[in-house]
CSV table of C-alpha atoms in Angstrom, one decimal:
chain,number,residue,atom,x,y,z
A,11,MET,CA,193.7,100.1,8.7
A,12,ILE,CA,192.7,100.5,5.1
A,13,GLU,CA,192.0,96.8,4.8
A,14,LEU,CA,189.4,97.1,7.6
A,15,TYR,CA,187.4,99.6,5.6
A,16,VAL,CA,187.7,97.5,2.4
A,17,LEU,CA,186.3,94.5,4.3
A,18,LEU,CA,183.5,96.6,5.9
A,19,ALA,CA,182.5,97.7,2.4
A,20,ALA,CA,182.6,94.2,1.0
A,21,MET,CA,180.5,93.1,4.0
A,22,ILE,CA,177.8,95.6,3.4
A,23,VAL,CA,177.7,94.8,-0.4
A,24,ALA,CA,177.5,91.0,0.5
A,25,ALA,CA,174.7,91.8,3.0
A,26,LEU,CA,172.7,93.6,0.4
A,27,VAL,CA,173.2,90.7,-2.0
A,28,ALA,CA,172.1,88.3,0.7
A,29,ILE,CA,168.8,90.0,1.3
A,30,GLU,CA,167.9,90.8,-2.3
A,31,ILE,CA,169.1,87.9,-4.5
A,32,LYS,CA,166.3,85.6,-5.8
A,33,ASP,CA,168.0,82.2,-5.2
A,34,LEU,CA,168.0,81.3,-1.5
A,35,LEU,CA,171.1,79.1,-1.8
A,36,ALA,CA,173.0,82.1,-3.3
A,37,ALA,CA,171.7,84.2,-0.4
A,38,ALA,CA,173.2,81.7,2.1
A,39,VAL,CA,176.5,81.8,0.3
A,40,ALA,CA,176.4,85.6,0.4
A,41,LEU,CA,175.8,85.3,4.2
A,42,GLY,CA,178.9,83.2,4.3
A,43,ILE,CA,180.9,86.0,2.6
A,44,VAL,CA,179.7,88.4,5.4
A,45,GLY,CA,180.7,85.9,8.1
A,46,PHE,CA,184.2,85.2,6.7
A,47,SER,CA,184.7,89.0,6.3
A,48,VAL,CA,183.9,89.3,10.0
A,49,ALA,CA,186.4,86.5,10.7
A,50,ILE,CA,189.2,88.3,8.8
A,51,MET,CA,188.3,91.5,10.6
A,52,PHE,CA,188.6,89.7,14.0
A,53,ILE,CA,192.2,88.9,13.0
A,54,LEU,CA,192.9,92.5,12.1
A,55,LEU,CA,191.3,93.6,15.4
A,56,GLN,CA,193.8,91.4,17.3
A,57,ALA,CA,191.2,88.8,18.4
A,58,PRO,CA,192.5,85.4,17.3
A,59,ASP,CA,190.2,83.6,19.6
A,60,LEU,CA,187.2,85.0,17.9
A,61,ALA,CA,188.6,84.5,14.5
A,62,ILE,CA,189.0,80.7,15.0
A,63,VAL,CA,185.5,80.4,16.3
A,64,GLN,CA,184.0,82.6,13.6
A,65,VAL,CA,185.7,80.7,10.7
A,66,VAL,CA,184.4,77.3,11.9
A,67,VAL,CA,181.0,78.5,12.9
A,68,GLU,CA,180.5,80.3,9.6
A,69,THR,CA,181.3,77.1,7.7
A,70,LEU,CA,178.7,75.2,9.8
A,71,THR,CA,176.1,78.0,9.4
A,72,VAL,CA,176.4,77.7,5.6
A,73,VAL,CA,176.2,73.9,5.9
A,74,PHE,CA,173.0,74.2,8.0
A,75,PHE,CA,171.4,76.7,5.6
A,76,ALA,CA,172.3,74.4,2.6
A,77,ALA,CA,170.9,71.4,4.4
A,78,VAL,CA,167.6,73.1,4.9
A,79,ILE,CA,167.4,74.8,1.5
A,80,LEU,CA,168.3,71.7,-0.4
A,81,ARG,CA,165.6,69.7,1.4
A,82,THR,CA,162.9,72.3,0.8
A,83,THR,CA,163.1,74.8,-2.0
A,84,ASN,CA,165.7,77.3,-3.2
A,85,SER,CA,163.4,79.6,-5.3
A,86,ASP,CA,162.1,82.6,-3.4
A,87,THR,CA,158.7,83.3,-4.9
A,88,THR,CA,158.1,86.4,-2.7
A,89,ILE,CA,160.8,88.6,-4.5
A,90,ALA,CA,158.7,90.0,-7.3
A,91,GLY,CA,159.1,93.1,-9.3
A,92,ARG,CA,155.6,94.4,-8.8
A,93,PHE,CA,154.5,96.7,-6.0
A,94,ARG,CA,152.6,95.1,-3.1
A,95,HIS,CA,150.3,97.0,-0.7
A,96,GLU,CA,151.2,94.9,2.3
A,97,LEU,CA,154.7,96.3,2.1
A,98,ILE,CA,153.6,99.9,2.8
A,99,PHE,CA,153.1,99.6,6.5
A,100,PRO,CA,156.3,97.6,7.3
A,101,THR,CA,158.4,100.0,5.2
A,102,VAL,CA,157.0,103.1,6.8
A,103,MET,CA,157.5,101.5,10.3
A,104,TYR,CA,161.1,100.5,9.3
A,105,VAL,CA,162.0,104.0,8.0
A,106,THR,CA,160.5,105.6,11.2
A,107,PHE,CA,162.3,103.2,13.4
A,108,GLY,CA,165.6,103.5,11.5
A,109,LEU,CA,165.6,107.3,11.8
A,110,VAL,CA,164.9,107.2,15.6
A,111,PHE,CA,167.5,104.5,15.9
A,112,LEU,CA,170.2,106.5,14.0
A,113,VAL,CA,169.6,109.6,16.2
A,114,LEU,CA,169.9,107.5,19.4
A,115,VAL,CA,173.0,105.7,18.1
A,116,GLY,CA,174.6,109.0,17.1
A,117,ARG,CA,174.2,110.2,20.7
A,118,ALA,CA,175.4,106.9,22.1
A,119,LEU,CA,178.5,106.8,19.9
A,120,ALA,CA,179.4,110.3,20.9
A,121,GLY,CA,179.8,109.0,24.4
A,122,LEU,CA,182.1,106.2,23.4
A,123,PRO,CA,185.9,106.7,23.3
A,124,GLU,CA,187.4,107.2,19.9
A,125,PHE,CA,188.0,104.1,17.7
A,126,GLY,CA,191.3,102.4,18.7
A,127,ASN,CA,191.5,103.8,22.2
A,128,PRO,CA,189.4,101.8,24.6
A,129,THR,CA,189.0,102.9,28.3
A,130,MET,CA,189.5,99.3,29.7
A,131,LEU,CA,188.4,100.2,33.3
A,132,VAL,CA,187.5,96.6,34.2
A,133,ALA,CA,189.9,94.8,31.8
A,134,ARG,CA,192.9,96.5,33.2
A,135,GLU,CA,192.5,94.4,36.4
A,136,TYR,CA,191.9,91.2,34.4
A,137,ILE,CA,195.1,91.8,32.4
A,138,ALA,CA,197.1,92.6,35.4
A,139,LEU,CA,195.9,89.7,37.6
A,140,GLY,CA,194.9,87.1,35.0
A,141,LEU,CA,198.1,85.1,35.1
A,142,GLU,CA,198.7,85.4,38.8
A,143,ARG,CA,195.1,84.6,39.9
A,144,THR,CA,194.3,81.8,37.5
A,145,GLY,CA,197.6,80.5,36.0
A,146,ALA,CA,196.1,80.8,32.5
A,147,ALA,CA,198.3,82.6,29.9
A,148,ASN,CA,195.3,83.4,27.6
A,149,VAL,CA,193.5,86.3,29.3
A,150,VAL,CA,190.3,85.7,27.3
A,151,ALA,CA,190.2,82.1,28.6
A,152,ALA,CA,190.8,83.3,32.1
A,153,VAL,CA,187.9,85.8,31.8
A,154,ILE,CA,185.4,83.4,30.4
A,155,LEU,CA,186.1,80.4,32.7
A,156,ASP,CA,187.3,82.0,35.9
A,157,PHE,CA,186.4,85.7,36.4
A,158,ARG,CA,183.1,85.4,34.5
A,159,GLY,CA,182.3,81.7,34.9
A,160,TYR,CA,178.6,82.3,35.6
A,161,ASP,CA,178.3,84.0,32.2
A,162,THR,CA,179.7,80.8,30.5
A,163,LEU,CA,177.4,78.6,32.5
A,164,GLY,CA,174.4,80.7,31.3
A,165,GLU,CA,175.6,80.5,27.7
A,166,ALA,CA,176.0,76.7,28.0
A,167,THR,CA,172.4,76.6,29.3
A,168,VAL,CA,171.2,78.6,26.3
A,169,LEU,CA,173.1,76.3,24.0
A,170,PHE,CA,171.6,73.2,25.7
A,171,THR,CA,168.1,74.7,25.4
A,172,ALA,CA,168.6,75.5,21.7
A,173,VAL,CA,169.9,72.0,20.9
A,174,ILE,CA,167.0,70.4,22.8
A,175,GLY,CA,164.6,72.7,20.9
A,176,VAL,CA,166.0,71.5,17.5
A,177,LEU,CA,165.9,67.9,18.5
A,178,THR,CA,162.3,68.2,19.8
A,179,LEU,CA,161.2,70.0,16.6
A,180,MET,CA,162.8,67.5,14.2
A,181,ARG,CA,162.0,64.2,15.9
A,182,ARG,CA,159.9,61.7,14.2
A,183,ALA,CA,157.4,60.9,16.9
A,184,GLY,CA,154.4,63.1,17.1
A,185,ARG,CA,154.3,64.0,13.4
A,186,ARG,CA,150.8,64.0,12.0
A,187,GLU,CA,151.5,62.9,8.5
A,188,LEU,CA,153.6,60.0,9.6
A,189,THR,CA,151.0,58.8,12.1
A,190,SER,CA,148.3,58.9,9.4
A,191,GLU,CA,150.7,57.1,7.2
A,192,ASN,CA,151.1,54.3,9.7
A,193,ARG,CA,147.3,54.0,10.0
A,194,ASN,CA,147.0,53.4,6.2
B,6,MET,CA,171.7,60.2,2.8
B,7,ARG,CA,173.9,58.8,0.1
B,8,GLY,CA,177.6,59.2,0.1
B,9,MET,CA,179.6,61.3,-2.3
B,10,SER,CA,182.1,60.4,-5.0
B,11,PRO,CA,185.3,58.4,-4.2
B,12,VAL,CA,187.4,61.5,-4.7
B,13,VAL,CA,185.5,63.3,-1.9
B,14,GLN,CA,185.6,60.2,0.3
B,15,VAL,CA,189.4,59.8,0.0
B,16,ILE,CA,190.1,63.4,0.8
B,17,ALA,CA,187.5,63.4,3.6
B,18,ARG,CA,189.1,60.4,5.2
B,19,LEU,CA,192.5,62.1,5.1
B,20,LEU,CA,191.1,65.4,6.4
B,21,ALA,CA,188.7,64.3,9.1
B,22,GLY,CA,191.4,62.8,11.3
B,23,LEU,CA,193.5,65.9,11.1
B,24,LEU,CA,190.5,68.1,11.8
B,25,PHE,CA,189.7,66.0,14.9
B,26,LEU,CA,193.3,66.2,16.0
B,27,PHE,CA,193.4,70.0,15.5
B,28,GLY,CA,190.1,70.3,17.4
B,29,THR,CA,191.4,68.4,20.4
B,30,TYR,CA,194.6,70.4,20.3
B,31,ILE,CA,192.6,73.7,20.4
B,32,VAL,CA,190.6,72.4,23.3
B,33,MET,CA,193.6,71.2,25.3
B,34,HIS,CA,195.6,74.4,24.7
B,35,GLY,CA,192.7,76.9,25.2
B,36,HIS,CA,194.4,78.4,28.3
B,37,LEU,CA,197.7,79.0,26.6
B,38,THR,CA,197.0,79.9,23.0
B,39,PRO,CA,193.9,81.2,21.1
B,40,GLY,CA,191.0,78.9,21.1
B,41,GLY,CA,189.3,77.0,23.9
B,42,GLY,CA,186.3,74.8,24.4
B,43,PHE,CA,184.0,76.6,22.1
B,44,ALA,CA,186.3,76.8,19.1
B,45,GLY,CA,187.7,73.3,19.5
B,46,GLY,CA,184.2,71.8,20.1
B,47,VAL,CA,182.9,73.3,16.8
B,48,LEU,CA,186.0,71.9,15.0
B,49,VAL,CA,185.4,68.4,16.4
B,50,ALA,CA,181.8,68.6,15.3
B,51,ALA,CA,183.0,69.7,11.9
B,52,ALA,CA,185.1,66.6,11.6
B,53,PHE,CA,182.1,64.3,12.3
B,54,ILE,CA,179.9,66.3,9.9
B,55,LEU,CA,182.5,66.0,7.2
B,56,MET,CA,182.6,62.2,7.6
B,57,SER,CA,178.8,62.1,7.7
B,58,LEU,CA,178.4,64.2,4.6
B,59,ALA,CA,181.1,62.3,2.6
B,60,PHE,CA,180.1,58.8,3.4
B,61,GLY,CA,176.4,59.1,4.0
B,62,SER,CA,174.9,56.8,6.5
B,63,VAL,CA,172.2,54.2,7.0
B,64,GLU,CA,169.2,54.8,9.2
B,65,HIS,CA,170.1,52.6,12.2
B,66,THR,CA,173.7,54.0,12.6
B,67,GLU,CA,172.2,57.5,12.3
B,68,ARG,CA,169.7,56.9,15.1
B,69,ASN,CA,172.5,55.5,17.3
B,70,SER,CA,174.8,58.5,16.8
B,71,TYR,CA,171.8,60.8,17.3
B,72,THR,CA,171.0,59.3,20.7
B,73,LEU,CA,174.7,59.0,21.6
B,74,SER,CA,175.5,62.6,20.8
B,75,SER,CA,172.6,64.0,22.8
B,76,VAL,CA,173.6,61.8,25.8
B,77,VAL,CA,177.3,62.9,25.4
B,78,GLU,CA,176.2,66.6,25.2
B,79,SER,CA,174.3,66.3,28.5
B,80,LEU,CA,177.3,64.6,30.1
B,81,GLY,CA,179.5,67.5,29.0
B,82,GLY,CA,177.1,70.0,30.6
B,83,VAL,CA,177.0,67.9,33.8
B,84,LEU,CA,180.8,67.7,33.9
B,85,PHE,CA,181.1,71.5,33.6
B,86,VAL,CA,178.6,72.0,36.5
B,87,CYS,CA,180.4,69.4,38.6
B,88,LEU,CA,183.8,71.2,38.1
B,89,ALA,CA,182.2,74.4,39.3
B,90,LEU,CA,180.5,72.6,42.2
B,91,ALA,CA,183.8,71.1,43.3
B,92,GLY,CA,184.9,74.6,44.3
B,93,TYR,CA,181.8,75.0,46.4
B,94,VAL,CA,182.2,71.7,48.1
B,95,ALA,CA,185.9,71.8,48.7
B,96,VAL,CA,186.5,75.4,49.5
B,97,ALA,CA,183.7,78.0,49.7
B,98,TYR,CA,182.3,79.3,46.5
B,99,PHE,CA,180.8,78.1,43.2
B,100,PHE,CA,183.4,78.5,40.5
B,101,GLN,CA,186.2,78.8,43.0
B,102,ASN,CA,189.2,78.1,40.8
B,103,ALA,CA,192.7,78.7,42.1
B,104,ALA,CA,192.1,77.7,45.7
B,105,THR,CA,190.5,74.4,44.7
B,106,TYR,CA,192.7,73.3,41.8
B,107,GLY,CA,195.9,75.3,42.2
B,108,THR,CA,197.3,77.3,39.4
B,109,GLY,CA,200.1,75.0,38.3
B,110,THR,CA,203.2,76.2,36.5
B,111,PRO,CA,202.4,79.2,34.3
B,112,LEU,CA,202.8,78.7,30.5
B,113,LYS,CA,202.9,74.9,30.9
B,114,LEU,CA,200.1,72.6,29.8
B,115,ILE,CA,199.1,71.8,33.4
B,116,SER,CA,198.2,75.3,34.6
B,117,GLY,CA,195.2,77.4,35.0
B,118,GLY,CA,193.5,75.0,37.4
B,119,MET,CA,189.8,74.5,36.4
B,120,ILE,CA,190.3,76.1,33.0
B,121,LEU,CA,191.7,73.0,31.2
B,122,PRO,CA,189.1,70.5,32.4
B,123,ALA,CA,186.3,73.1,31.9
B,124,ASN,CA,187.5,73.6,28.4
B,125,ILE,CA,187.3,69.9,27.8
B,126,ALA,CA,183.8,69.8,29.2
B,127,ILE,CA,182.6,72.7,27.0
B,128,GLY,CA,184.3,71.1,24.0
B,129,ILE,CA,182.5,67.8,24.5
B,130,LYS,CA,179.2,69.7,25.0
B,131,VAL,CA,179.5,72.0,22.0
B,132,GLY,CA,180.9,69.3,19.7
B,133,ALA,CA,178.2,66.7,20.5
B,134,GLY,CA,175.4,69.3,20.6
B,135,LEU,CA,176.2,70.7,17.1
B,136,PHE,CA,176.6,67.2,15.6
B,137,ALA,CA,173.2,66.3,17.0
B,138,VAL,CA,171.8,69.4,15.5
B,139,PHE,CA,173.3,68.6,12.1
B,140,LEU,CA,171.9,65.1,12.3
B,141,ALA,CA,168.5,66.5,13.1
B,142,LEU,CA,168.6,69.1,10.3
B,143,GLY,CA,170.2,67.1,7.5
B,144,ALA,CA,169.8,63.4,8.2
B,145,SER,CA,168.0,60.9,5.9
B,146,ARG,CA,165.5,59.6,8.5
B,147,PHE,CA,163.8,63.0,8.5
B,148,VAL,CA,163.4,63.2,4.7
B,149,MET,CA,160.0,64.5,3.9
B,150,LYS,CA,157.4,62.4,2.1
B,151,ASP,CA,155.9,64.2,-0.9
C,18,MET,CA,183.9,106.5,14.2
C,19,ILE,CA,183.4,105.2,10.6
C,20,PRO,CA,183.7,101.5,11.5
C,21,TYR,CA,181.1,101.9,14.2
C,22,PHE,CA,178.7,103.5,11.7
C,23,ALA,CA,179.4,100.7,9.2
C,24,CYS,CA,178.3,98.2,11.9
C,25,ILE,CA,175.1,100.2,12.6
C,26,LEU,CA,174.4,100.2,8.8
C,27,LEU,CA,174.7,96.4,8.8
C,28,VAL,CA,172.3,96.2,11.7
C,29,LEU,CA,169.8,98.3,9.8
C,30,ILE,CA,170.2,96.1,6.6
C,31,GLY,CA,169.5,93.0,8.7
C,32,LEU,CA,166.5,94.7,10.3
C,33,TYR,CA,165.2,95.7,6.9
C,34,ALA,CA,165.2,92.0,5.9
C,35,VAL,CA,163.5,91.0,9.1
C,36,VAL,CA,160.7,93.6,8.8
C,37,THR,CA,159.9,93.7,5.1
C,38,LYS,CA,160.8,90.3,3.6
C,39,ARG,CA,158.1,87.6,3.4
C,40,ASN,CA,160.3,84.6,3.0
C,41,ILE,CA,161.1,82.9,6.3
C,42,VAL,CA,164.7,81.8,5.3
C,43,ARG,CA,165.4,85.5,4.3
C,44,ILE,CA,164.2,86.6,7.7
C,45,ILE,CA,166.6,84.2,9.4
C,46,ILE,CA,169.4,85.5,7.2
C,47,GLY,CA,168.4,89.0,8.4
C,48,PHE,CA,168.7,87.9,12.0
C,49,SER,CA,172.2,86.4,11.3
C,50,LEU,CA,173.3,89.7,9.8
C,51,VAL,CA,172.3,91.6,12.9
C,52,GLU,CA,174.1,89.1,15.0
C,53,TYR,CA,177.4,89.4,13.0
C,54,ALA,CA,177.1,93.2,13.2
C,55,ILE,CA,176.7,93.2,17.0
C,56,ASN,CA,179.6,90.7,17.4
C,57,LEU,CA,181.8,92.9,15.2
C,58,PHE,CA,180.8,96.0,17.1
C,59,PHE,CA,182.0,94.5,20.4
C,60,ALA,CA,185.4,93.6,18.8
C,61,LEU,CA,185.7,97.1,17.4
C,62,VAL,CA,185.0,98.7,20.8
C,63,GLY,CA,187.8,96.7,22.4
C,64,PHE,CA,190.4,97.4,19.7
C,65,LYS,CA,193.5,99.4,20.6
C,66,ARG,CA,195.8,100.9,18.1
C,67,GLU,CA,199.2,99.2,18.0
C,68,GLY,CA,197.6,96.5,20.3
C,69,ILE,CA,198.5,92.9,20.5
C,70,PRO,CA,196.2,89.9,21.3
C,71,PRO,CA,195.7,89.5,25.1
C,72,ILE,CA,197.8,86.3,25.4
C,73,ILE,CA,200.9,86.2,27.6
C,74,THR,CA,203.7,84.4,25.8
C,75,GLU,CA,206.5,84.8,28.3
C,76,LEU,CA,206.8,85.6,31.9
C,77,GLY,CA,207.5,89.3,32.8
C,78,GLN,CA,206.1,90.4,29.4
C,79,SER,CA,204.8,94.0,29.2
C,80,ARG,CA,201.0,93.9,29.2
C,81,SER,CA,200.4,97.5,28.6
C,82,ASN,CA,199.5,97.2,24.9
C,83,PHE,CA,197.0,94.3,25.1
C,84,VAL,CA,193.7,94.9,23.4
C,85,ASP,CA,190.6,94.8,25.7
C,86,PRO,CA,189.9,91.1,26.5
C,87,LEU,CA,186.5,91.7,28.0
C,88,PRO,CA,184.4,92.3,24.8
C,89,GLN,CA,186.3,89.3,23.2
C,90,ALA,CA,185.3,87.1,26.1
C,91,LEU,CA,181.6,88.2,25.8
C,92,VAL,CA,181.5,87.6,22.1
C,93,LEU,CA,183.3,84.3,22.1
C,94,THR,CA,180.4,82.5,23.7
C,95,ALA,CA,177.8,84.5,21.8
C,96,ILE,CA,179.1,83.3,18.4
C,97,VAL,CA,178.5,79.7,19.2
C,98,ILE,CA,175.1,80.5,20.8
C,99,GLY,CA,174.2,82.3,17.5
C,100,LEU,CA,174.9,79.2,15.5
C,101,ALA,CA,172.6,77.1,17.8
C,102,THR,CA,169.8,79.6,17.7
C,103,THR,CA,170.1,79.9,13.9
C,104,ALA,CA,169.8,76.1,13.8
C,105,LEU,CA,166.7,76.4,16.0
C,106,MET,CA,165.1,79.0,13.6
C,107,LEU,CA,166.0,76.8,10.6
C,108,ALA,CA,164.3,73.8,12.2
C,109,LEU,CA,161.2,75.9,12.8
C,110,ALA,CA,161.3,77.0,9.2
C,111,MET,CA,161.6,73.4,8.0
C,112,ARG,CA,158.6,72.3,10.0
C,113,ILE,CA,156.6,75.2,8.7
C,114,TYR,CA,157.5,74.2,5.1
C,115,GLU,CA,156.6,70.6,5.8
C,116,LYS,CA,153.1,71.7,7.0
C,117,TYR,CA,152.3,74.5,4.5
C,118,ARG,CA,154.7,73.7,1.5
C,119,THR,CA,155.7,77.3,1.3
C,120,PHE,CA,158.1,79.8,3.0
C,121,ASP,CA,155.9,82.8,2.3
C,122,ILE,CA,154.5,84.1,5.6
C,123,THR,CA,151.5,85.7,4.0
C,124,GLU,CA,150.5,82.4,2.4
C,125,ILE,CA,150.9,80.7,5.8
C,126,ARG,CA,148.5,83.2,7.4
C,127,ARG,CA,146.0,82.6,4.6
C,128,LEU,CA,146.1,78.9,4.7
C,129,ARG,CA,145.7,78.8,8.5
C,130,GLY,CA,142.2,80.5,8.6
């Protein structure tokens, strides 16, 4: 499991790069490094379904970020060396929240089973009955489309809503500068 | 959006077909091997996005594919709900699978009842939806006027 | 326990970007980092040592060492939804840039007045 720890370290370094580097395009590429590390970790964690999805989705995420950044600007003017007074309040809030969060997470993780030894109270039944009840050899597919079909329906609705939101935001009709242009 | 160099275009033409084929394979075998509607749908969308990036497009074809992909996405969603409704109409419950469709022969392509057609519906929905999103975010007809 | 804490660290890094950065694209990157961390956390919780993927390859196969399929099923849909919501946030950022010609949220507040 040493490669898991190496990937986790690489992921944290890439995440720090992504939020601190000045060029936004470079930040998007660093986000891609985090995403592909997650994909490799899914393979190590015996989740090939998730690895396939994560590889393709990460590629498209970087494409979307690049499409937006190339059409707007890639220089981040807000990352400046000098100290800013507006940053005091968010930073104090963040540190306070982070400490409380860490205490709560420490307690919550104490209640979880040790890493690599899941309890699988619900999943035991899914694994035992998956093939017989649904006829699907892939237990994950049996869970998302048969045992928990309502969950997938809800997720499909969220996807539909997000796509409709993007199309509504980016459509040409109703844009002020374009209507004024037509008037000229 | 202008197209890219001939090298990119030749490679993209070779790869996009394979990518589309692999996407449909992943969708069709979602109940037997890793993958499924979500993974395969994103791959199909990636094939279209690759072609669109490599070859560019003119405004009227872009508008057609934009309208078409949003219609196809809605049809995929409707197909998924209809598959779930068939269980309610034919037997008793929404999302009734085995009693409505039968389970088929395990480990063969025709098995899993609703799971294969539902994967296809989700693949259509995800693929068309993401391609529409890409067209909206990156297409030339939205280029800003300075 | 160490992988769990690495995930929590990644969540905190993402939250740091969301809370203190002033560039909208940077804030979206922070949201994406939090999302990846949560997805990874689910996969870590379901992992079993010496486990194999939960896919039946032959009839009568022993299923006792499958990893937990439930977190994987929950995350599978969430990854694609994450891409769609990221695209929604990017579309919003693009419209904001179009109107104000900047990604800086303090500038946007000032220009609005």
